[in-house]
Coordinates of C-alpha atoms in Angstrom, one line a residue:
X1 CA 38.7 -23.3 -47.0
X2 CA 38.9 -26.5 -49.0
X3 CA 36.9 -29.7 -48.3
X4 CA 38.3 -33.0 -49.4
X5 CA 36.2 -36.2 -49.7
X6 CA 37.4 -39.6 -50.6
X7 CA 35.2 -42.4 -51.8
X8 CA 35.4 -45.8 -53.5
X9 CA 36.9 -47.9 -50.8
X10 CA 35.6 -51.3 -50.0
X11 CA 36.4 -55.0 -49.9
X12 CA 38.2 -56.6 -52.8
X13 CA 39.8 -60.0 -53.4
X14 CA 43.5 -60.4 -53.9
X15 CA 44.4 -59.7 -57.6
X16 CA 41.3 -57.6 -58.0
X17 CA 40.9 -53.9 -58.8
X18 CA 39.4 -50.9 -57.2
X19 CA 39.1 -47.2 -58.1
X20 CA 39.2 -44.5 -55.5
X21 CA 38.0 -40.9 -56.0
X22 CA 39.0 -37.7 -54.3
X23 CA 36.8 -34.6 -54.7
X24 CA 37.9 -31.2 -53.6
X25 CA 35.5 -28.4 -53.1
X26 CA 35.2 -25.0 -51.5
X27 CA 37.3 -21.9 -51.9
X28 CA 39.9 -23.0 -54.4
X29 CA 42.1 -20.7 -56.3
X30 CA 44.4 -23.2 -57.8
X31 CA 45.2 -26.8 -57.1
X32 CA 49.0 -27.4 -57.2
X33 CA 48.9 -31.1 -56.6
X34 CA 46.7 -33.9 -55.4
X35 CA 48.1 -37.1 -53.9
X36 CA 47.1 -40.4 -52.4
X37 CA 48.5 -41.7 -49.1
X38 CA 47.7 -44.8 -47.1
X39 CA 48.1 -46.0 -43.6
X40 CA 47.8 -49.5 -42.4
X41 CA 47.3 -50.4 -38.7
X42 CA 50.5 -50.1 -36.8
X43 CA 52.3 -48.4 -39.7
X44 CA 53.1 -44.9 -40.7
X45 CA 51.3 -43.1 -43.4
X46 CA 53.1 -43.5 -46.7
X47 CA 52.9 -41.9 -50.1
X48 CA 51.1 -43.9 -52.8
X49 CA 51.0 -41.5 -55.7
X50 CA 51.0 -37.8 -56.6
X51 CA 49.9 -35.8 -59.6
X52 CA 50.8 -32.2 -60.1
X53 CA 49.0 -29.4 -61.8
X54 CA 51.4 -29.9 -64.7
X55 CA 50.4 -33.5 -65.0
X56 CA 53.6 -35.0 -63.6
X57 CA 53.1 -38.2 -61.5
X58 CA 55.1 -39.9 -58.9
X59 CA 54.5 -43.4 -57.4
X60 CA 55.8 -45.4 -54.5
X61 CA 58.0 -48.2 -55.7
X62 CA 55.6 -50.7 -54.2
X63 CA 52.8 -49.7 -56.5
X64 CA 54.5 -48.8 -59.8
X65 CA 53.0 -50.6 -62.7
X66 CA 49.9 -51.5 -60.8
X67 CA 48.4 -48.2 -59.6
X68 CA 47.5 -45.2 -61.8
X69 CA 46.7 -41.7 -60.6
X70 CA 44.7 -39.4 -62.8
X71 CA 42.8 -36.2 -62.5
X72 CA 39.8 -34.3 -63.8
X73 CA 40.7 -30.6 -63.6
X74 CA 37.2 -29.3 -64.3
X75 CA 35.8 -31.4 -61.5
X76 CA 38.7 -30.8 -59.0
X77 CA 38.8 -34.6 -58.7
X78 CA 41.6 -37.1 -58.6
X79 CA 41.4 -40.8 -59.0
X80 CA 43.5 -43.8 -58.0
X81 CA 43.0 -47.0 -60.1
X82 CA 44.4 -49.9 -58.2
X83 CA 45.1 -53.1 -60.0
X84 CA 46.6 -56.5 -58.9
X85 CA 45.8 -55.7 -55.3
X86 CA 47.4 -57.7 -52.6
X87 CA 47.1 -58.0 -48.8
X88 CA 49.6 -55.2 -48.4
X89 CA 47.2 -52.8 -50.0
X90 CA 44.9 -53.1 -47.1
X91 CA 44.8 -49.7 -45.5
X92 CA 43.0 -46.4 -45.1
X93 CA 43.6 -44.3 -48.1
X94 CA 43.8 -40.5 -47.7
X95 CA 43.7 -37.8 -50.3
X96 CA 45.9 -34.7 -50.0
X97 CA 45.2 -31.5 -51.8
X98 CA 47.7 -28.7 -52.1
X99 CA 46.3 -25.4 -53.2
X100 CA 47.8 -22.0 -54.0
X101 CA 45.7 -19.3 -52.3
X102 CA 47.9 -16.4 -53.2
X103 CA 51.0 -15.8 -55.2
X104 CA 53.3 -17.3 -52.6
X105 CA 50.8 -18.9 -50.2
X106 CA 50.3 -22.7 -50.2
X107 CA 48.1 -24.8 -48.0
X108 CA 47.4 -28.5 -47.8
X109 CA 44.1 -30.2 -47.0
X110 CA 43.3 -33.8 -46.1
X111 CA 40.2 -35.9 -46.4
X112 CA 39.1 -38.3 -43.7
X113 CA 40.1 -41.4 -45.7
X114 CA 38.4 -44.3 -47.3
X115 CA 39.1 -47.9 -46.2
X116 CA 40.4 -50.6 -48.6
X117 CA 40.4 -54.2 -47.5
X118 CA 42.1 -56.9 -49.7
X119 CA 41.0 -60.3 -48.5
X120 CA 39.7 -63.6 -49.9

């Protein structure tokens, strides 16, 4: 099994920046992709950014140009640098890890989330 732990959340003022970390550990054969999702109270969980094993990235339109997803392959860790944060960024941020256990077997694992609050 794979364990996923997010960290780095906290309180930040509007216009400020924050960096989240997602560390995957356990029985890992190969990480196919790591992604960040967020969920605000009363709203559905939404995609923020994804980075694949090949280094390709995808971002939600709402965060393009402000957020950057990156990875450290050796550490099985993904990061989300959030800049120019606004109130809409307030949410619990979850990390998703997709792994390849066998030739044609894929599984996804989720962390418990880290809270981000944007407020003055």
